């Protein structure tokens, strides 16, 4: 999870600070590696919060075929026509078969976890819209609303975005800074805008692009990762409507006085979302099947959060055996059964968690043998 008001900058047009230190705490998804690790207890806390309503999930489109020639940014991206209505959608990078399956599992998992999607939104790129359609199938939603100005692939498709937004940079060297500045403001503004919540606990589910999301959130996202955010009660420090000045044009009133900052609450991959659904079902089975008279260790978890603390176990144990010394020895034995993955090798377990999961993204380029010539992602569940 992330600190409250994570998207924070004294100047709303500037990038947010990173949420972790590179390279000791995190690495970029395409050049290094990343790990999402969580217990069922943590995933259930996330699930319970995001089903409280009002959240927007801004997701990077799911897995694509990257190793195509020429790549999109050197093809239709360089010509600024990737999403132009007069050009074929097949010029764009498309979802791979794995991406289609994975985004469908994402939708199924959200449904099983009790998340209620009220609306689907996407950039104008096919890989975003197709990701949204796979999710929407499970909720009976067929309409995907396009929001190109806050969500499009402006970082790697700057010329395409310039055409839609109606401006031209003064020079080619201004292109990158112009698009980042205007898209940063527009995505942040869109995330805090009021939207029509149709059901209790309903969420808005949107697909965008990695560069666009990192530009606004200050966090890197792998394909399929979703940023769950919600407006806070804090507002940007504006004493008049914000004008965004680019190299060759000024956009007036891009953000009003009183615009709320957003809270980046959690980032979840489809695999972690699938585990969240399994944990939700496990908790329900747990609540239905474990009674107060049960003498298995599961009955020690009185609050049914899938975490057994030492206090919970001690109270449970002392009701069944004669001495606290025996309970202390039993607790040590139970903790020794806890999974000890390498990223926790130097931590001391203080609770017993029922359900743990870790998903590893090994990066996109195999460096050691091919010198970066193999452009294929390694991803996999490493603890379940």
Coordinates of C-alpha atoms in Angstrom, one line a residue:
X1 CA 0.0 0.0 0.0
X2 CA 1.0 3.6 -0.5
X3 CA 1.1 6.7 1.7
X4 CA -2.0 8.9 1.8
X5 CA -1.9 11.6 -0.8
X6 CA 0.8 9.8 -2.7
X7 CA 0.4 11.9 -5.9
X8 CA 1.8 15.0 -4.4
X9 CA 3.8 17.8 -6.0
X10 CA 4.1 21.5 -5.2
X11 CA 3.6 22.0 -8.9
X12 CA 0.8 19.9 -10.3
X13 CA 2.4 20.0 -13.7
X14 CA 5.5 18.2 -12.4
X15 CA 6.2 14.6 -11.8
X16 CA 5.4 12.9 -8.5
X17 CA 8.2 11.6 -6.3
X18 CA 9.0 7.9 -6.6
X19 CA 7.5 5.7 -3.9
X20 CA 10.5 3.5 -3.5
X21 CA 14.3 3.9 -3.8
X22 CA 15.9 2.7 -7.0
X23 CA 17.7 0.2 -7.1
X24 CA 17.7 -0.9 -3.5
X25 CA 13.9 -1.1 -3.0
X26 CA 12.6 -1.4 -6.5
X27 CA 13.6 -1.7 -10.2
X28 CA 11.9 -0.6 -13.4
X29 CA 9.7 -3.4 -14.9
X30 CA 11.3 -3.5 -18.3
X31 CA 15.0 -3.2 -17.4
X32 CA 15.1 -4.9 -14.0
X33 CA 12.8 -7.0 -11.9
X34 CA 9.9 -6.5 -9.5
X35 CA 8.1 -8.6 -6.9
X36 CA 4.6 -8.3 -5.5
X37 CA 4.3 -10.3 -2.3
X38 CA 1.4 -10.3 0.1
X39 CA -0.4 -12.4 2.6
X40 CA -4.1 -13.2 2.4
X41 CA -4.5 -10.9 5.4
X42 CA -3.1 -7.9 3.4
X43 CA -5.0 -8.8 0.3
X44 CA -8.3 -8.9 2.2
X45 CA -7.6 -5.5 3.7
X46 CA -7.2 -4.2 0.2
X47 CA -10.3 -6.0 -1.0
X48 CA -12.4 -4.6 1.9
X49 CA -11.2 -1.1 1.2
X50 CA -11.7 -1.0 -2.6
X51 CA -15.2 -2.5 -2.3
X52 CA -16.2 0.4 0.0
X53 CA -16.8 2.4 -3.2
X54 CA -15.6 5.4 -5.0
X55 CA -12.3 3.9 -6.2
X56 CA -10.9 4.1 -9.7
X57 CA -8.6 1.3 -11.0
X58 CA -6.3 2.7 -13.6
X59 CA -4.6 -0.3 -15.3
X60 CA -1.9 -0.7 -17.8
X61 CA -3.3 -2.7 -20.7
X62 CA -2.5 -6.4 -20.5
X63 CA 0.3 -8.4 -22.1
X64 CA 1.2 -7.6 -25.7
X65 CA 3.6 -8.9 -28.4
X66 CA 6.6 -6.6 -27.8
X67 CA 9.1 -8.4 -30.0
X68 CA 7.6 -7.3 -33.3
X69 CA 9.5 -5.4 -36.1
X70 CA 9.3 -2.5 -36.5
X71 CA 8.1 -1.7 -32.9
X72 CA 5.1 0.6 -32.7
X73 CA 7.1 3.7 -31.6
X74 CA 9.2 3.4 -34.8
X75 CA 6.2 2.6 -37.0
X76 CA 2.8 4.3 -36.6
X77 CA 4.1 6.1 -33.5
X78 CA 6.7 7.9 -35.4
X79 CA 4.2 9.0 -38.0
X80 CA 1.6 9.9 -35.3
X81 CA -1.2 7.7 -36.8
X82 CA -1.5 4.7 -34.4
X83 CA -5.0 5.5 -33.4
X84 CA -5.9 7.6 -36.4
X85 CA -9.4 6.6 -37.8
X86 CA -8.1 6.5 -41.3
X87 CA -5.3 3.9 -40.5
X88 CA -5.6 0.2 -39.7
X89 CA -5.7 -0.8 -36.0
X90 CA -3.3 -3.6 -36.9
X91 CA -0.5 -1.0 -37.0
X92 CA -0.8 -0.9 -33.2
X93 CA 0.8 -3.2 -30.7
X94 CA -1.9 -5.7 -29.9
X95 CA -2.8 -8.0 -27.0
X96 CA -1.1 -11.4 -27.1
X97 CA -3.1 -14.6 -26.5
X98 CA -1.7 -14.6 -23.0
X99 CA -2.9 -11.0 -22.5
X100 CA -6.4 -11.8 -23.6
X101 CA -6.5 -14.8 -21.2
X102 CA -5.0 -12.8 -18.4
X103 CA -7.3 -9.8 -18.6
X104 CA -10.3 -12.2 -18.7
X105 CA -9.0 -13.9 -15.5
X106 CA -8.6 -10.4 -14.0
X107 CA -12.4 -9.8 -14.6
X108 CA -13.4 -13.2 -13.2
X109 CA -11.2 -12.7 -10.1
X110 CA -12.6 -9.2 -9.4
X111 CA -16.2 -10.7 -9.6
X112 CA -15.2 -13.5 -7.2
X113 CA -13.7 -11.0 -4.8
X114 CA -16.9 -9.1 -4.6
X115 CA -15.7 -6.0 -6.5
X116 CA -18.5 -4.3 -8.4
X117 CA -17.5 -2.6 -11.6
X118 CA -19.9 0.2 -12.6
X119 CA -18.2 1.4 -15.8
X120 CA -15.4 0.6 -18.1
X121 CA -13.1 3.2 -19.6
X122 CA -10.1 3.0 -21.9
X123 CA -7.6 4.9 -24.0
X124 CA -8.3 4.9 -27.7
X125 CA -5.8 2.2 -28.3
X126 CA -7.0 -1.3 -29.2
X127 CA -5.0 -3.1 -26.5
X128 CA -6.6 -1.0 -23.8
X129 CA -10.1 -1.4 -25.2
X130 CA -9.7 -5.2 -25.7
X131 CA -8.4 -5.5 -22.1
X132 CA -11.5 -3.7 -20.8
X133 CA -13.8 -5.9 -22.9
X134 CA -12.3 -9.1 -21.4
X135 CA -13.0 -7.7 -17.9
X136 CA -16.4 -6.4 -18.8
X137 CA -17.6 -9.9 -20.0
X138 CA -17.8 -11.1 -16.4
X139 CA -19.9 -8.1 -15.4
X140 CA -22.2 -8.1 -18.4
X141 CA -20.7 -4.7 -19.5
X142 CA -20.2 -4.3 -23.3
X143 CA -19.7 -0.5 -23.5
X144 CA -16.2 0.8 -23.1
X145 CA -16.0 4.6 -23.0
X146 CA -12.9 6.1 -24.7
X147 CA -11.1 8.9 -22.8
X148 CA -8.1 9.6 -25.0
X149 CA -7.0 12.9 -23.4
X150 CA -6.2 11.6 -19.9
X151 CA -5.5 8.0 -20.8
X152 CA -3.9 7.7 -24.2
X153 CA -0.4 6.6 -25.0
X154 CA 1.1 10.1 -25.1
X155 CA 4.6 9.2 -23.9
X156 CA 5.4 6.8 -26.7
X157 CA 2.8 8.2 -29.1
X158 CA 3.3 12.0 -28.7
X159 CA 2.5 13.0 -32.2
X160 CA -0.7 11.0 -32.1
X161 CA -1.7 12.7 -28.9
X162 CA -0.8 16.2 -30.3
X163 CA -3.3 15.7 -33.1
X164 CA -6.1 14.8 -30.7
X165 CA -5.3 17.6 -28.2
X166 CA -4.8 20.2 -30.9
X167 CA -1.3 21.6 -30.4
X168 CA 2.1 21.3 -32.0
X169 CA 5.4 21.6 -30.1
X170 CA 7.7 24.5 -31.0
X171 CA 10.5 22.2 -31.8
X172 CA 11.0 18.4 -31.8
X173 CA 13.0 18.7 -28.6
X174 CA 9.9 20.2 -26.9
X175 CA 7.7 17.2 -27.8
X176 CA 8.5 15.0 -24.9
X177 CA 8.2 17.7 -22.2
X178 CA 5.0 19.1 -23.7
X179 CA 3.1 15.9 -23.7
X180 CA 4.2 14.9 -20.2
X181 CA 3.1 18.2 -18.7
X182 CA -0.3 18.3 -20.2
X183 CA -1.1 14.6 -19.8
X184 CA 0.1 14.6 -16.2
X185 CA -2.4 17.3 -15.3
X186 CA -5.3 15.8 -17.3
X187 CA -4.9 12.3 -15.8
X188 CA -4.7 13.7 -12.2
X189 CA -7.7 15.9 -12.8
X190 CA -9.7 13.0 -14.4
X191 CA -9.0 10.7 -11.4
X192 CA -10.6 13.1 -9.0
X193 CA -13.6 14.1 -11.1
X194 CA -17.1 13.0 -10.0
X195 CA -18.4 10.0 -11.8
X196 CA -21.7 8.3 -11.7
X197 CA -21.4 5.5 -9.1
X198 CA -24.3 3.2 -9.9
X199 CA -24.1 0.6 -7.2
X200 CA -23.1 0.5 -3.6
X201 CA -19.4 -0.1 -3.5
X202 CA -19.1 0.4 -7.2
X203 CA -15.7 1.2 -8.9
X204 CA -14.6 2.7 -12.2
X205 CA -12.2 0.5 -14.1
X206 CA -10.0 2.1 -16.7
X207 CA -7.1 1.0 -19.0
X208 CA -4.2 3.2 -20.0
X209 CA -0.5 2.9 -20.8
X210 CA 2.6 2.4 -18.7
X211 CA 4.3 5.7 -19.5
X212 CA 1.1 7.7 -19.1
X213 CA 0.5 6.1 -15.7
X214 CA 4.1 6.5 -14.4
X215 CA 4.1 10.1 -15.6
X216 CA 1.1 10.9 -13.3
X217 CA 1.6 8.5 -10.4
X218 CA 5.4 8.4 -10.1
X219 CA 5.4 4.6 -10.0
X220 CA 6.3 2.1 -12.8
X221 CA 3.7 -0.4 -13.9
X222 CA 4.0 -3.8 -15.7
X223 CA 1.4 -4.8 -18.2
X224 CA -1.8 -5.6 -16.4
X225 CA -0.9 -3.8 -13.2
X226 CA -3.7 -1.7 -11.7
X227 CA -3.4 1.4 -9.6
X228 CA -6.3 1.7 -7.2
X229 CA -6.8 5.4 -6.2
X230 CA -9.4 7.6 -4.7
X231 CA -9.7 11.4 -4.2
X232 CA -8.7 12.7 -0.8
X233 CA -10.0 15.6 1.2
X234 CA -6.8 17.5 0.5
X235 CA -6.7 19.9 -2.4
X236 CA -4.0 21.2 -4.7
X237 CA -2.6 24.6 -3.6
X238 CA -4.3 26.6 -6.4
X239 CA -5.5 30.2 -5.9
X240 CA -6.8 30.4 -9.4
X241 CA -7.6 28.0 -12.2
X242 CA -4.5 26.3 -13.6
X243 CA -3.2 27.2 -17.1
X244 CA -0.8 24.7 -18.6
X245 CA 1.8 26.5 -20.7
X246 CA 3.5 24.4 -23.4
X247 CA 6.2 25.4 -25.8
X248 CA 3.8 26.7 -28.4
X249 CA 0.4 26.9 -26.8
X250 CA -1.3 27.6 -23.5
X251 CA -4.3 25.5 -22.3
X252 CA -6.5 27.5 -19.9
X253 CA -8.5 26.3 -17.0
X254 CA -7.1 22.7 -17.0
X255 CA -7.7 22.4 -13.3
X256 CA -10.0 24.3 -11.1
X257 CA -9.4 25.8 -7.6
X258 CA -10.4 23.1 -5.1
X259 CA -9.3 20.1 -7.2
X260 CA -8.6 17.2 -4.9
X261 CA -5.4 15.2 -4.7
X262 CA -5.7 11.5 -5.1
X263 CA -4.5 8.7 -2.8
X264 CA -2.8 5.8 -4.5
X265 CA -3.9 3.0 -2.2
X266 CA -2.6 -0.2 -3.8
X267 CA -1.0 -1.6 -7.0
X268 CA -2.1 -5.1 -7.9
X269 CA -1.1 -7.4 -10.8
X270 CA -3.8 -9.8 -12.3
X271 CA -2.1 -12.6 -10.4
X272 CA -2.4 -10.8 -7.1
X273 CA -6.0 -10.0 -7.9
X274 CA -6.6 -13.7 -8.6
X275 CA -5.1 -14.5 -5.2
X276 CA -7.3 -11.8 -3.6
X277 CA -10.3 -13.6 -4.9
X278 CA -9.1 -17.0 -3.6
X279 CA -8.5 -15.4 -0.2
X280 CA -12.0 -13.9 -0.2
X281 CA -13.5 -17.4 -0.9
X282 CA -11.2 -18.9 1.8
X283 CA -12.4 -16.4 4.4
X284 CA -16.0 -17.2 3.6
X285 CA -15.4 -20.9 3.9
X286 CA -13.5 -20.2 7.1
X287 CA -16.4 -18.2 8.6
X288 CA -18.9 -20.9 7.6
X289 CA -17.0 -23.9 8.7
X290 CA -15.0 -23.0 11.9
X291 CA -17.1 -22.9 15.1
X292 CA -16.2 -21.7 18.6
X293 CA -15.9 -25.4 19.7
X294 CA -13.4 -26.3 17.1
X295 CA -10.0 -27.4 18.4
X296 CA -7.9 -27.0 15.2
X297 CA -5.4 -24.2 15.0
X298 CA -7.7 -22.3 12.6
X299 CA -10.2 -21.7 15.4
X300 CA -7.5 -19.6 17.1
X301 CA -8.1 -16.9 14.5
X302 CA -11.0 -15.2 16.3
X303 CA -11.4 -12.2 14.0
X304 CA -11.2 -14.4 10.9
X305 CA -8.6 -12.2 9.2
X306 CA -6.4 -15.2 8.2
X307 CA -3.7 -14.0 10.6
X308 CA -3.1 -15.8 13.9
X309 CA -1.3 -13.6 16.4
X310 CA 0.6 -14.8 19.4
X311 CA -2.1 -13.3 21.7
X312 CA -4.9 -15.1 19.8
X313 CA -3.0 -18.4 19.9
X314 CA -2.1 -18.1 23.6
X315 CA -5.7 -17.5 24.6
X316 CA -6.9 -20.3 22.4
X317 CA -4.2 -22.7 23.7
X318 CA -4.6 -21.9 27.4
X319 CA -8.3 -22.9 27.1
X320 CA -7.1 -26.4 26.0
X321 CA -3.9 -27.2 27.9
X322 CA -2.7 -26.8 31.4
X323 CA 0.4 -24.7 31.3
X324 CA 1.5 -21.5 29.5
X325 CA 4.9 -23.0 29.0
X326 CA 3.4 -25.7 26.7
X327 CA 1.6 -23.0 24.7
X328 CA 4.8 -21.1 24.3
X329 CA 6.6 -24.1 23.0
X330 CA 3.7 -24.9 20.7
X331 CA 3.7 -21.4 19.3
X332 CA 7.4 -21.6 18.4
X333 CA 6.7 -24.8 16.6
X334 CA 3.9 -23.3 14.7
X335 CA 5.9 -20.3 13.6
X336 CA 8.6 -22.6 12.3
X337 CA 6.1 -23.9 9.8
X338 CA 5.6 -20.5 8.3
X339 CA 7.0 -20.0 4.7
X340 CA 10.3 -18.2 4.8
X341 CA 10.9 -16.7 1.3
X342 CA 14.2 -15.1 0.6
X343 CA 12.9 -11.5 0.8
X344 CA 11.9 -12.2 4.5
X345 CA 15.0 -14.1 5.4
X346 CA 16.1 -11.4 7.9
X347 CA 12.7 -10.8 9.5
X348 CA 11.3 -12.4 12.6
X349 CA 7.8 -13.9 12.2
X350 CA 5.4 -12.7 14.9
X351 CA 2.2 -14.0 13.4
X352 CA 1.1 -17.1 11.5
X353 CA -0.5 -16.2 8.2
X354 CA -3.0 -18.5 6.5
X355 CA -2.2 -17.9 2.8
X356 CA 0.8 -16.2 1.2
X357 CA 1.5 -15.3 -2.4
X358 CA 4.3 -13.8 -4.4
X359 CA 4.5 -12.8 -8.1
X360 CA 7.8 -12.2 -9.7
X361 CA 8.5 -10.2 -12.8
X362 CA 12.0 -10.9 -14.1
X363 CA 12.1 -8.1 -16.6
X364 CA 11.9 -8.0 -20.3
X365 CA 15.5 -8.4 -21.5
X366 CA 17.7 -11.4 -21.0
X367 CA 21.1 -9.8 -20.5
X368 CA 23.7 -12.3 -19.5
X369 CA 23.7 -14.6 -22.6
X370 CA 22.0 -12.6 -25.3
X371 CA 23.2 -9.1 -24.3
X372 CA 19.6 -8.0 -24.2
X373 CA 18.7 -9.6 -27.5
X374 CA 15.8 -11.7 -26.2
X375 CA 12.8 -9.4 -25.7
X376 CA 10.5 -11.7 -23.9
X377 CA 9.2 -11.2 -20.3
X378 CA 9.7 -13.7 -17.6
X379 CA 6.9 -13.7 -15.1
X380 CA 5.7 -16.3 -12.6
X381 CA 4.2 -17.0 -9.2
X382 CA 7.1 -17.9 -6.9
X383 CA 5.2 -18.5 -3.6
X384 CA 1.6 -19.8 -3.3

